[in-house]
Amino acid sequence: MTTDPDLLSNARSERVRSVRSLGRRAVRERQRLFVVEGPQGVRELLSYAGSVARDLYLTPSAAERHADIVGLAEQAGVRVRPCTDEVLAAMTDTPHPQGMIAVAAPVDVPLAEALAAVGDGFVAVLTNVRDPGNAGTVLRAADAFGASAVLVSDASVDIYNPKVVRSTVGSLFHLPVSVGTPVAELLAACQAAGLRILAADGSGTTSLPDADLSVPHAWVMGNEAWGLEPEVRDLCDDVVSIPIVRAESLNLAMAATVCLHASSSRMLLP
Amino acid sequence: MTTDPDLLSNARSERVRSVRSLGRRAVRERQRLFVVEGPQGVRELLSYAGSVARDLYLTPSAAERHADIVGLAEQAGVRVRPCTDEVLAAMTDTPHPQGMIAVAAPVDVPLAEALAAVGDGFVAVLTNVRDPGNAGTVLRAADAFGASAVLVSDASVDIYNPKVVRSTVGSLFHLPVSVGTPVAELLAACQAAGLRILAADGSGTTSLPDADLSVPHAWVMGNEAWGLEPEVRDLCDDVVSIPIVRAESLNLAMAATVCLHASSSRMLLP
């Protein structure tokens, strides 16, 4: 039993300031910690990556509603810290962290480890993706559609940004994610691992139904305007576009969803 | 030439307050007006629905950058009102309306007119969709994948909410949209029009690859938890789920994207 008997009630304490400071990327990187908000994310963290979880802050009413999560935290040896609504609100920028947050160490793995997980499957590669919601949705789609890993280049949004973590709704903890590799190096490593590199880009001359998804492959998603730099495109084996009838283009999250669904349909589903 | 020679510079004027008040649904409904922000949305409004546009407010620098839009406005007989950055900022809640906004009358059409457009195609039906970004993405997907119309039930978010308008990036003006019909009546009308009614729901027993998309059909999207009320489900001919490998569920926007893409692939593309 690691439950702290004392309710944390000082919203101006050093601890509160310290957790709140994890909203900043520089602090997250220096401290090697990040924040997971809300019961669904915390449950997935504890279930899939309990060893990186450090502290669970929750209100007494959330503890009552989510006894399963408190149980998972205790099993994982995580410190359970009851606190007031006010303390919780002061720890994050989120208007409603739904009664709990957890502080955890990073879950990303070295690129080689992520690539070793690919097997006969496919991966999602994020290059220059800047919007947290888009990055989160790509992670969620990769998870839902059974990608083997997600590889994030050095020029993308921080996957530990609270908005990314929130929008993955736990998917961040379900599959290997690597971060921080320069894109050229990342694609070279994919190629060396035997993956066919497919750029998803509205300008592609290969239409998605004609793309070869029968071999292990990597989907490269570019930045929000859904454009890939020419240098990156040149490193790809094929540039694939999604046939559309109207509208200027799909947004990044929609395009990634369609491409990863196509891979899942062709490689993984009966 | 309808360009107003005077630069609007009083951010506290009656006019500014009046435009700003269109951020509220009750005011939009009483005045039968709404706001379109940014060059991309305004360009699509003027190109596809110029007759409903009333006023174009833009900064001198935006007018210079987007001479094509000023030309479209003049052709459509829209009043072009140069204004300062300060006036534009005071007219909306958006931090960056990118130099221009337009005020327009509603573009929705009666349900019968939207259904008459269906032909051999498919439509998207939104019931109880509450999140503006989700509704906007469904509209965008419906547009991209060639749906004949979008039908929005009375219990959904207002499609003239600035966040919906913004996230459709002009798609709102590309295809017939009907609003405000109670869901049971809406589905009865779809059935009477000969459409097969498919509910998109994670609990569905028909898997998407097995769904009959060869006949004209309506995709019914439920609320954000991607659940449909049992009464609504009972009105549908089939309940279809997207096969997923991991993750609890897809979000509404992702599910709609996949379903509408599937319809497009089977009905519209070579």
Coordinates of C-alpha atoms in Angstrom, one line a residue:
Chain A
M1 CA 0.0 0.0 0.0
T2 CA 1.7 3.2 -1.2
T3 CA -1.3 5.6 -0.7
D4 CA -0.3 8.8 0.8
P5 CA -2.5 9.5 3.8
D6 CA -2.4 13.3 3.4
L7 CA -4.6 15.1 1.0
L8 CA -2.5 17.6 -1.0
S9 CA -4.3 20.9 -0.7
N10 CA -1.8 23.7 -1.2
A11 CA -2.1 24.8 -4.8
R12 CA 1.0 26.9 -4.5
S13 CA 3.3 24.2 -3.2
E14 CA 6.7 23.5 -4.8
R15 CA 5.3 20.1 -6.0
V16 CA 2.4 21.7 -7.8
R17 CA 4.7 24.2 -9.5
S18 CA 7.0 21.4 -10.4
V19 CA 4.3 19.3 -12.1
R20 CA 2.9 22.4 -13.8
S21 CA 6.3 23.2 -15.3
L22 CA 6.1 19.9 -17.2
G23 CA 3.8 21.8 -19.6
R24 CA 7.0 23.2 -21.1
R25 CA 9.1 21.1 -23.5
A26 CA 12.4 22.2 -22.1
V27 CA 11.4 21.2 -18.6
R28 CA 10.1 17.8 -19.8
E29 CA 13.4 17.2 -21.6
R30 CA 15.6 18.2 -18.6
Q31 CA 13.6 16.3 -16.1
R32 CA 12.8 13.3 -18.3
L33 CA 9.2 13.4 -17.1
F34 CA 5.8 14.1 -18.7
V35 CA 2.1 14.3 -17.6
V36 CA -0.8 12.0 -18.6
E37 CA -4.2 13.5 -17.9
G38 CA -7.6 11.8 -17.3
P39 CA -8.7 8.3 -16.3
Q40 CA -8.5 6.8 -19.8
G41 CA -4.9 7.8 -20.5
V42 CA -3.8 7.0 -17.0
R43 CA -5.4 3.6 -17.1
E44 CA -3.5 2.8 -20.4
L45 CA -0.3 4.1 -19.0
L46 CA -0.5 1.9 -15.9
S47 CA -1.7 -1.1 -17.9
Y48 CA 0.9 -1.0 -20.7
A49 CA 3.8 1.0 -19.3
G50 CA 3.4 0.9 -15.6
S51 CA 7.1 0.8 -15.0
V52 CA 7.6 4.3 -16.3
A53 CA 4.8 5.8 -14.1
R54 CA 6.0 7.8 -11.1
D55 CA 3.1 9.5 -9.3
L56 CA -0.6 9.4 -9.6
Y57 CA -2.4 12.6 -8.4
L58 CA -6.2 12.3 -8.0
T59 CA -9.1 13.7 -6.2
P60 CA -10.9 11.5 -3.5
S61 CA -14.0 11.3 -5.7
A62 CA -11.9 10.2 -8.8
A63 CA -10.3 7.6 -6.5
E64 CA -13.7 6.3 -5.6
R65 CA -15.0 6.3 -9.2
H66 CA -11.9 4.6 -10.5
A67 CA -10.8 2.1 -7.9
D68 CA -9.4 -0.1 -10.7
I69 CA -6.9 2.6 -11.6
V70 CA -5.8 3.0 -8.0
G71 CA -5.4 -0.8 -7.9
L72 CA -3.2 -0.7 -11.0
A73 CA -1.1 2.1 -9.6
E74 CA -0.5 0.2 -6.4
Q75 CA 0.4 -3.0 -8.3
A76 CA 2.9 -0.9 -10.3
G77 CA 4.4 0.6 -7.2
V78 CA 3.3 4.1 -8.2
R79 CA 2.9 6.7 -5.5
V80 CA -0.8 7.5 -5.2
R81 CA -1.3 11.1 -4.0
P82 CA -4.8 12.3 -3.1
C83 CA -5.3 16.0 -3.8
T84 CA -7.9 18.6 -4.0
D85 CA -9.6 19.7 -7.3
E86 CA -7.8 23.0 -6.9
V87 CA -4.4 21.3 -6.7
L88 CA -5.1 19.2 -9.7
A89 CA -6.3 22.3 -11.7
A90 CA -3.2 24.1 -10.8
M91 CA -1.0 21.3 -12.0
T92 CA -2.2 21.5 -15.6
D93 CA -3.5 23.9 -18.2
T94 CA -6.4 21.6 -18.9
P95 CA -9.7 23.0 -17.7
H96 CA -11.0 19.4 -16.8
P97 CA -8.3 16.8 -16.2
Q98 CA -11.2 14.6 -15.1
G99 CA -10.0 14.1 -11.6
M100 CA -6.5 12.6 -12.1
I101 CA -3.1 13.0 -13.7
A102 CA 0.0 10.8 -13.7
V103 CA 3.6 11.8 -14.0
A104 CA 5.7 9.4 -15.9
A105 CA 9.1 8.9 -17.5
P106 CA 9.4 8.8 -21.4
V107 CA 8.1 5.7 -23.1
D108 CA 10.0 6.1 -26.4
V109 CA 12.4 3.4 -27.5
P110 CA 15.5 3.5 -29.6
L111 CA 14.9 3.5 -33.4
A112 CA 16.5 0.1 -33.8
E113 CA 14.2 -1.4 -31.2
A114 CA 11.1 0.2 -32.9
L115 CA 12.2 -1.2 -36.3
A116 CA 12.9 -4.6 -34.9
A117 CA 9.2 -4.7 -34.0
V118 CA 8.0 -4.3 -37.6
G119 CA 8.2 -7.9 -38.8
D120 CA 5.8 -8.3 -41.7
G121 CA 3.9 -5.2 -40.8
F122 CA 3.9 -1.5 -41.5
V123 CA 4.9 1.7 -39.6
A124 CA 3.9 5.3 -39.6
V125 CA 6.6 7.9 -40.0
L126 CA 5.9 11.5 -38.9
T127 CA 8.1 14.2 -40.4
N128 CA 7.6 17.9 -39.6
V129 CA 4.2 17.3 -38.1
R130 CA 3.6 20.3 -35.9
D131 CA 0.1 20.2 -34.7
P132 CA -0.4 18.2 -31.5
G133 CA -3.9 17.1 -32.4
N134 CA -2.7 15.8 -35.8
A135 CA 0.2 13.9 -34.3
G136 CA -2.1 12.4 -31.6
T137 CA -4.6 11.3 -34.3
V138 CA -1.9 9.6 -36.4
L139 CA -0.7 7.8 -33.3
R140 CA -4.3 6.7 -32.5
A141 CA -4.8 5.6 -36.1
A142 CA -1.5 3.7 -36.1
D143 CA -2.6 1.9 -33.0
A144 CA -6.2 1.2 -34.2
F145 CA -5.0 -0.2 -37.5
G146 CA -2.2 -2.3 -36.1
A147 CA 0.9 -0.5 -37.2
S148 CA 4.0 -2.1 -35.7
A149 CA 5.5 1.2 -34.6
V150 CA 5.5 5.0 -35.0
L151 CA 8.7 6.8 -35.9
V152 CA 8.8 10.5 -35.3
S153 CA 11.5 12.7 -36.9
D154 CA 13.5 15.3 -35.0
A155 CA 11.6 18.2 -36.6
S156 CA 8.1 17.2 -35.3
V157 CA 6.0 18.2 -32.3
D158 CA 7.1 16.7 -29.0
I159 CA 5.0 13.6 -28.4
Y160 CA 5.0 14.4 -24.7
N161 CA 3.2 17.6 -25.3
P162 CA 0.1 17.4 -23.1
K163 CA -2.2 18.0 -26.1
V164 CA -0.5 15.1 -28.0
V165 CA -0.8 12.8 -25.0
R166 CA -4.4 13.7 -24.5
S167 CA -5.4 13.2 -28.1
T168 CA -3.8 9.7 -28.3
V169 CA -6.2 8.6 -25.5
G170 CA -3.6 6.0 -24.4
S171 CA -2.4 4.8 -27.9
L172 CA 1.0 6.3 -27.0
F173 CA 1.5 3.4 -24.6
H174 CA 0.3 0.6 -27.0
L175 CA 3.0 0.4 -29.5
P176 CA 6.7 1.2 -29.8
V177 CA 7.4 4.9 -30.6
S178 CA 10.8 6.3 -31.5
V179 CA 11.6 10.0 -31.5
G180 CA 14.3 12.5 -32.5
T181 CA 16.0 10.9 -35.5
P182 CA 16.7 13.3 -38.4
V183 CA 14.4 12.4 -41.3
A184 CA 17.1 11.3 -43.8
E185 CA 18.6 9.0 -41.2
L186 CA 15.2 7.7 -40.3
L187 CA 14.2 6.8 -43.8
A188 CA 17.6 5.2 -44.5
A189 CA 17.1 3.0 -41.4
C190 CA 13.7 2.0 -42.6
Q191 CA 15.1 1.1 -46.0
A192 CA 17.9 -0.9 -44.4
A193 CA 15.3 -2.7 -42.4
G194 CA 13.7 -3.8 -45.7
L195 CA 10.7 -1.5 -45.6
R196 CA 9.2 0.0 -48.7
I197 CA 8.9 3.8 -48.2
L198 CA 5.6 5.3 -49.2
A199 CA 5.1 9.0 -49.0
A200 CA 1.5 10.0 -48.5
D201 CA 1.1 13.2 -50.5
G202 CA -1.7 14.8 -52.5
S203 CA 0.7 15.2 -55.5
G204 CA 1.5 11.5 -55.7
T205 CA 1.2 9.8 -59.1
T206 CA 0.3 6.4 -57.6
S207 CA -3.3 6.2 -56.5
L208 CA -3.8 4.5 -53.1
P209 CA -5.7 1.5 -54.6
D210 CA -2.6 0.9 -56.9
A211 CA 0.0 1.2 -54.1
D212 CA 1.9 -1.9 -53.3
L213 CA 0.9 -2.6 -49.7
S214 CA 1.7 -6.3 -49.8
V215 CA 5.2 -5.9 -48.5
P216 CA 6.4 -4.4 -45.2
H217 CA 6.2 -0.7 -45.6
A218 CA 6.5 2.7 -44.0
W219 CA 4.0 5.5 -44.5
V220 CA 5.7 8.9 -44.4
M221 CA 3.4 11.7 -43.4
G222 CA 4.6 15.2 -44.0
N223 CA 3.6 18.5 -42.4
E224 CA 0.2 20.0 -42.0
A225 CA -0.1 21.5 -45.4
W226 CA 0.4 17.8 -46.2
G227 CA 3.4 18.6 -48.3
L228 CA 6.7 16.7 -48.1
E229 CA 10.0 18.5 -48.8
P230 CA 11.3 17.5 -52.2
E231 CA 14.5 16.0 -50.5
V232 CA 12.3 13.8 -48.3
R233 CA 10.1 12.7 -51.3
D234 CA 13.2 11.7 -53.2
L235 CA 14.1 9.3 -50.5
C236 CA 10.8 7.5 -50.9
D237 CA 10.1 4.5 -53.1
D238 CA 6.7 5.8 -54.1
V239 CA 4.5 8.8 -53.6
V240 CA 0.9 7.9 -53.1
S241 CA -2.2 10.1 -53.3
I242 CA -5.7 9.3 -52.0
P243 CA -8.3 9.7 -54.8
I244 CA -10.7 12.5 -53.9
V245 CA -13.7 13.8 -55.8
R246 CA -13.9 17.4 -54.4
A247 CA -12.3 19.6 -51.8
E248 CA -8.8 20.9 -52.0
S249 CA -7.2 18.2 -49.9
L250 CA -7.6 16.0 -46.9
N251 CA -6.0 17.1 -43.7
L252 CA -3.1 15.2 -42.3
A253 CA -5.1 13.3 -39.8
M254 CA -7.7 12.2 -42.4
A255 CA -5.0 11.2 -44.9
A256 CA -3.1 9.2 -42.3
T257 CA -6.3 7.5 -41.2
V258 CA -7.2 6.4 -44.8
C259 CA -3.6 5.2 -45.6
L260 CA -3.2 3.2 -42.3
H261 CA -6.6 1.7 -42.7
A262 CA -5.7 0.6 -46.2
S263 CA -2.5 -1.1 -44.9
S264 CA -4.5 -2.7 -42.2
S265 CA -7.1 -4.0 -44.6
R266 CA -4.5 -5.5 -47.0
M267 CA -2.0 -6.8 -44.5
L268 CA -3.7 -7.7 -41.2
L269 CA -7.3 -8.4 -41.7
P270 CA -8.9 -11.6 -42.9
Chain B
M1 CA -17.3 48.7 -58.1
T2 CA -18.7 48.4 -54.6
T3 CA -15.4 49.0 -52.7
D4 CA -16.0 51.3 -49.7
P5 CA -13.4 54.1 -49.9
D6 CA -13.2 54.5 -46.1
L7 CA -11.1 52.3 -44.0
L8 CA -13.0 51.1 -41.0
S9 CA -10.9 51.8 -37.9
N10 CA -13.2 52.1 -34.9
A11 CA -13.0 48.7 -33.2
R12 CA -15.9 49.8 -30.9
S13 CA -18.4 50.7 -33.6
E14 CA -21.9 49.4 -33.7
R15 CA -21.0 47.5 -36.9
V16 CA -18.1 45.7 -35.2
R17 CA -20.2 44.7 -32.2
S18 CA -22.9 43.5 -34.6
V19 CA -20.5 41.2 -36.5
R20 CA -18.9 40.0 -33.3
S21 CA -22.4 39.1 -31.9
L22 CA -22.7 36.5 -34.7
G23 CA -20.4 34.3 -32.6
R24 CA -23.5 33.5 -30.7
R25 CA -26.0 30.9 -32.1
A26 CA -29.1 32.8 -31.0
V27 CA -27.9 35.9 -32.8
R28 CA -27.0 34.0 -35.9
E29 CA -30.5 32.4 -35.9
R30 CA -32.3 35.7 -35.3
Q31 CA -30.3 37.6 -37.9
R32 CA -30.0 34.8 -40.4
L33 CA -26.3 35.6 -40.9
F34 CA -23.0 33.9 -40.1
V35 CA -19.3 34.6 -40.4
V36 CA -16.7 32.9 -42.7
E37 CA -13.0 33.6 -41.6
G38 CA -9.8 33.5 -43.7
P39 CA -9.0 33.6 -47.4
Q40 CA -9.6 30.0 -48.1
G41 CA -13.1 29.8 -46.7
V42 CA -14.1 33.2 -48.1
R43 CA -12.8 32.2 -51.6
E44 CA -14.9 29.1 -51.5
L45 CA -18.0 31.0 -50.3
L46 CA -17.7 33.5 -53.1
S47 CA -17.0 30.9 -55.7
Y48 CA -19.7 28.4 -54.8
A49 CA -22.3 30.5 -52.9
G50 CA -21.6 34.1 -53.9
S51 CA -25.3 35.0 -53.8
V52 CA -25.5 34.5 -50.0
A53 CA -22.4 36.6 -49.2
R54 CA -23.2 40.1 -47.9
D55 CA -20.0 41.9 -46.7
L56 CA -16.3 41.2 -47.0
Y57 CA -14.2 42.8 -44.3
L58 CA -10.5 42.8 -45.0
T59 CA -7.3 44.6 -44.2
P60 CA -5.5 46.6 -47.0
S61 CA -2.6 44.1 -47.0
A62 CA -5.0 41.1 -47.3
A63 CA -6.7 42.9 -50.2
E64 CA -3.3 43.3 -51.9
R65 CA -2.4 39.6 -51.3
H66 CA -5.7 38.3 -52.4
A67 CA -6.8 40.5 -55.4
D68 CA -8.6 37.4 -56.8
I69 CA -10.9 37.3 -53.8
V70 CA -11.7 41.1 -54.0
G71 CA -12.5 40.4 -57.7
L72 CA -14.9 37.6 -56.8
A73 CA -16.6 39.7 -54.2
E74 CA -17.1 42.6 -56.7
Q75 CA -18.5 40.2 -59.3
A76 CA -20.9 38.8 -56.7
G77 CA -22.0 42.3 -55.7
V78 CA -20.7 41.9 -52.2
R79 CA -19.8 45.0 -50.3
V80 CA -16.0 45.2 -49.8
R81 CA -15.1 46.9 -46.6
P82 CA -11.4 47.7 -45.9
C83 CA -10.7 47.7 -42.2
T84 CA -7.8 47.8 -39.8
D85 CA -6.3 44.7 -38.1
E86 CA -7.8 45.9 -34.9
V87 CA -11.3 46.1 -36.3
L88 CA -11.0 42.6 -37.8
A89 CA -9.7 41.1 -34.5
A90 CA -12.6 42.7 -32.7
M91 CA -15.1 41.2 -35.0
T92 CA -14.2 37.5 -34.2
D93 CA -12.8 35.4 -31.4
T94 CA -10.2 34.0 -33.7
P95 CA -6.7 35.1 -32.9
H96 CA -5.7 35.1 -36.6
P97 CA -8.6 35.5 -39.1
Q98 CA -5.8 35.9 -41.7
G99 CA -6.8 39.3 -42.8
M100 CA -10.4 38.8 -43.8
I101 CA -13.9 37.7 -42.9
A102 CA -17.1 37.6 -44.8
V103 CA -20.7 37.8 -43.5
A104 CA -23.2 35.6 -45.3
A105 CA -26.7 34.3 -45.1
P106 CA -27.3 30.6 -44.4
V107 CA -26.5 28.1 -47.2
D108 CA -28.5 25.2 -46.0
V109 CA -31.3 23.8 -48.2
P110 CA -34.5 22.1 -47.4
L111 CA -34.2 18.3 -46.7
A112 CA -36.1 17.4 -49.9
E113 CA -33.8 19.4 -52.0
A114 CA -30.7 17.8 -50.4
L115 CA -32.2 14.3 -50.9
A116 CA -33.1 15.1 -54.6
A117 CA -29.3 15.6 -55.1
V118 CA -28.5 12.0 -54.0
G119 CA -29.1 10.2 -57.3
D120 CA -27.0 7.0 -57.3
G121 CA -24.7 8.3 -54.6
F122 CA -24.4 8.4 -50.8
V123 CA -24.9 11.0 -48.1
A124 CA -23.6 11.6 -44.6
V125 CA -26.1 12.0 -41.7
L126 CA -24.9 13.7 -38.5
T127 CA -27.0 13.0 -35.4
N128 CA -26.0 14.4 -32.0
V129 CA -22.6 15.4 -33.2
R130 CA -21.6 18.1 -30.7
D131 CA -18.0 18.9 -31.3
P132 CA -17.5 21.6 -34.0
G133 CA -14.2 20.2 -35.2
N134 CA -15.7 16.7 -35.7
A135 CA -18.7 18.1 -37.6
G136 CA -16.4 20.2 -39.8
T137 CA -14.2 17.1 -40.5
V138 CA -17.2 15.0 -41.5
L139 CA -18.3 17.8 -43.9
R140 CA -14.8 18.0 -45.3
A141 CA -14.7 14.2 -45.7
A142 CA -18.1 14.1 -47.3
D143 CA -16.9 16.7 -49.8
A144 CA -13.6 15.1 -50.5
F145 CA -15.1 11.7 -51.1
G146 CA -18.0 12.9 -53.2
A147 CA -21.0 12.5 -51.0
S148 CA -24.1 14.0 -52.6
A149 CA -25.2 15.8 -49.5
V150 CA -24.8 16.2 -45.7
L151 CA -27.9 15.9 -43.5
V152 CA -27.6 17.3 -40.0
S153 CA -30.2 16.4 -37.4
D154 CA -31.7 19.0 -35.0
A155 CA -29.7 17.8 -32.0
S156 CA -26.3 18.5 -33.6
V157 CA -23.9 21.4 -33.4
D158 CA -24.8 24.5 -35.4
I159 CA -23.0 24.2 -38.7
Y160 CA -22.6 28.0 -38.7
N161 CA -20.6 27.9 -35.5
P162 CA -17.3 29.7 -36.5
K163 CA -15.3 26.6 -35.5
V164 CA -17.4 24.4 -37.8
V165 CA -17.1 26.8 -40.6
R166 CA -13.4 27.2 -40.1
S167 CA -12.7 23.4 -40.0
T168 CA -14.7 22.7 -43.2
V169 CA -12.2 25.0 -45.1
G170 CA -14.9 25.8 -47.6
S171 CA -16.5 22.3 -47.9
L172 CA -19.7 23.8 -46.4
F173 CA -20.2 25.6 -49.7
H174 CA -19.5 22.7 -52.0
L175 CA -22.4 20.4 -51.5
P176 CA -26.1 20.6 -50.3
V177 CA -26.4 20.6 -46.6
S178 CA -29.7 20.4 -44.7
V179 CA -30.1 21.1 -41.0
G180 CA -32.6 20.9 -38.2
T181 CA -34.7 17.9 -39.0
P182 CA -35.4 15.6 -36.0
V183 CA -33.4 12.4 -36.5
A184 CA -36.4 9.9 -36.8
E185 CA -38.0 12.1 -39.5
L186 CA -34.6 12.5 -41.2
L187 CA -34.0 8.8 -41.5
A188 CA -37.6 8.1 -42.6
A189 CA -37.1 10.6 -45.4
C190 CA -33.8 8.9 -46.4
Q191 CA -35.6 5.6 -46.5
A192 CA -38.5 7.0 -48.5
A193 CA -35.9 8.4 -51.0
G194 CA -34.7 4.8 -51.5
L195 CA -31.5 5.1 -49.5
R196 CA -30.1 2.1 -47.5
I197 CA -29.4 3.4 -44.0
L198 CA -26.1 2.4 -42.5
A199 CA -25.2 3.2 -39.0
A200 CA -21.5 3.6 -38.3
D201 CA -21.0 2.2 -34.9
G202 CA -18.2 0.3 -33.1
S203 CA -20.7 -2.2 -31.9
G204 CA -21.9 -3.1 -35.4
T205 CA -22.0 -6.8 -36.4
T206 CA -21.4 -6.1 -40.1
S207 CA -17.7 -5.4 -40.8
L208 CA -17.1 -2.5 -43.2
P209 CA -15.6 -4.8 -46.0
D210 CA -18.9 -6.8 -45.9
A211 CA -21.3 -3.8 -45.9
D212 CA -23.4 -3.4 -49.0
L213 CA -22.2 -0.1 -50.5
S214 CA -23.3 -0.9 -54.0
V215 CA -26.7 0.8 -53.6
P216 CA -27.5 4.5 -52.8
H217 CA -27.0 4.8 -49.0
A218 CA -26.8 7.1 -46.0
W219 CA -24.0 6.9 -43.4
V220 CA -25.4 7.8 -40.0
M221 CA -22.8 9.1 -37.6
G222 CA -23.6 9.3 -34.0
N223 CA -22.3 11.4 -31.2
E224 CA -18.6 11.8 -30.1
A225 CA -18.5 8.7 -28.0
W226 CA -19.4 7.2 -31.4
G227 CA -22.5 5.7 -29.9
L228 CA -25.9 5.8 -31.5
E229 CA -29.0 5.8 -29.4
P230 CA -30.8 2.4 -29.6
E231 CA -33.9 4.1 -31.1
V232 CA -31.8 5.5 -33.9
R233 CA -30.0 2.2 -34.4
D234 CA -33.3 0.5 -34.8
L235 CA -34.2 2.8 -37.7
C236 CA -31.1 1.7 -39.6
D237 CA -30.9 -1.1 -42.2
D238 CA -27.5 -2.2 -41.0
V239 CA -25.0 -1.3 -38.2
V240 CA -21.4 -1.4 -39.6
S241 CA -18.1 -1.4 -37.7
I242 CA -14.7 -0.7 -38.9
P243 CA -12.3 -3.6 -38.1
I244 CA -9.6 -2.4 -35.8
V245 CA -6.6 -4.2 -34.4
R246 CA -6.0 -2.2 -31.2
A247 CA -7.1 1.0 -29.4
E248 CA -10.5 1.3 -27.8
S249 CA -12.2 3.0 -30.8
L250 CA -11.7 5.4 -33.5
N251 CA -13.0 8.9 -33.0
L252 CA -16.0 10.2 -34.9
A253 CA -13.9 12.1 -37.5
M254 CA -11.7 9.1 -38.2
A255 CA -14.6 6.7 -38.5
A256 CA -16.5 9.0 -40.8
T257 CA -13.4 9.5 -43.0
V258 CA -12.9 5.7 -43.3
C259 CA -16.6 5.0 -44.1
L260 CA -17.0 7.8 -46.6
H261 CA -13.8 6.8 -48.2
A262 CA -15.1 3.3 -48.6
S263 CA -18.3 4.5 -50.2
S264 CA -16.3 6.7 -52.6
S265 CA -14.0 3.8 -53.5
R266 CA -16.9 1.5 -54.2
M267 CA -19.3 3.9 -55.9
L268 CA -17.5 6.7 -57.5
L269 CA -13.9 5.8 -58.4
P270 CA -12.8 3.8 -61.4

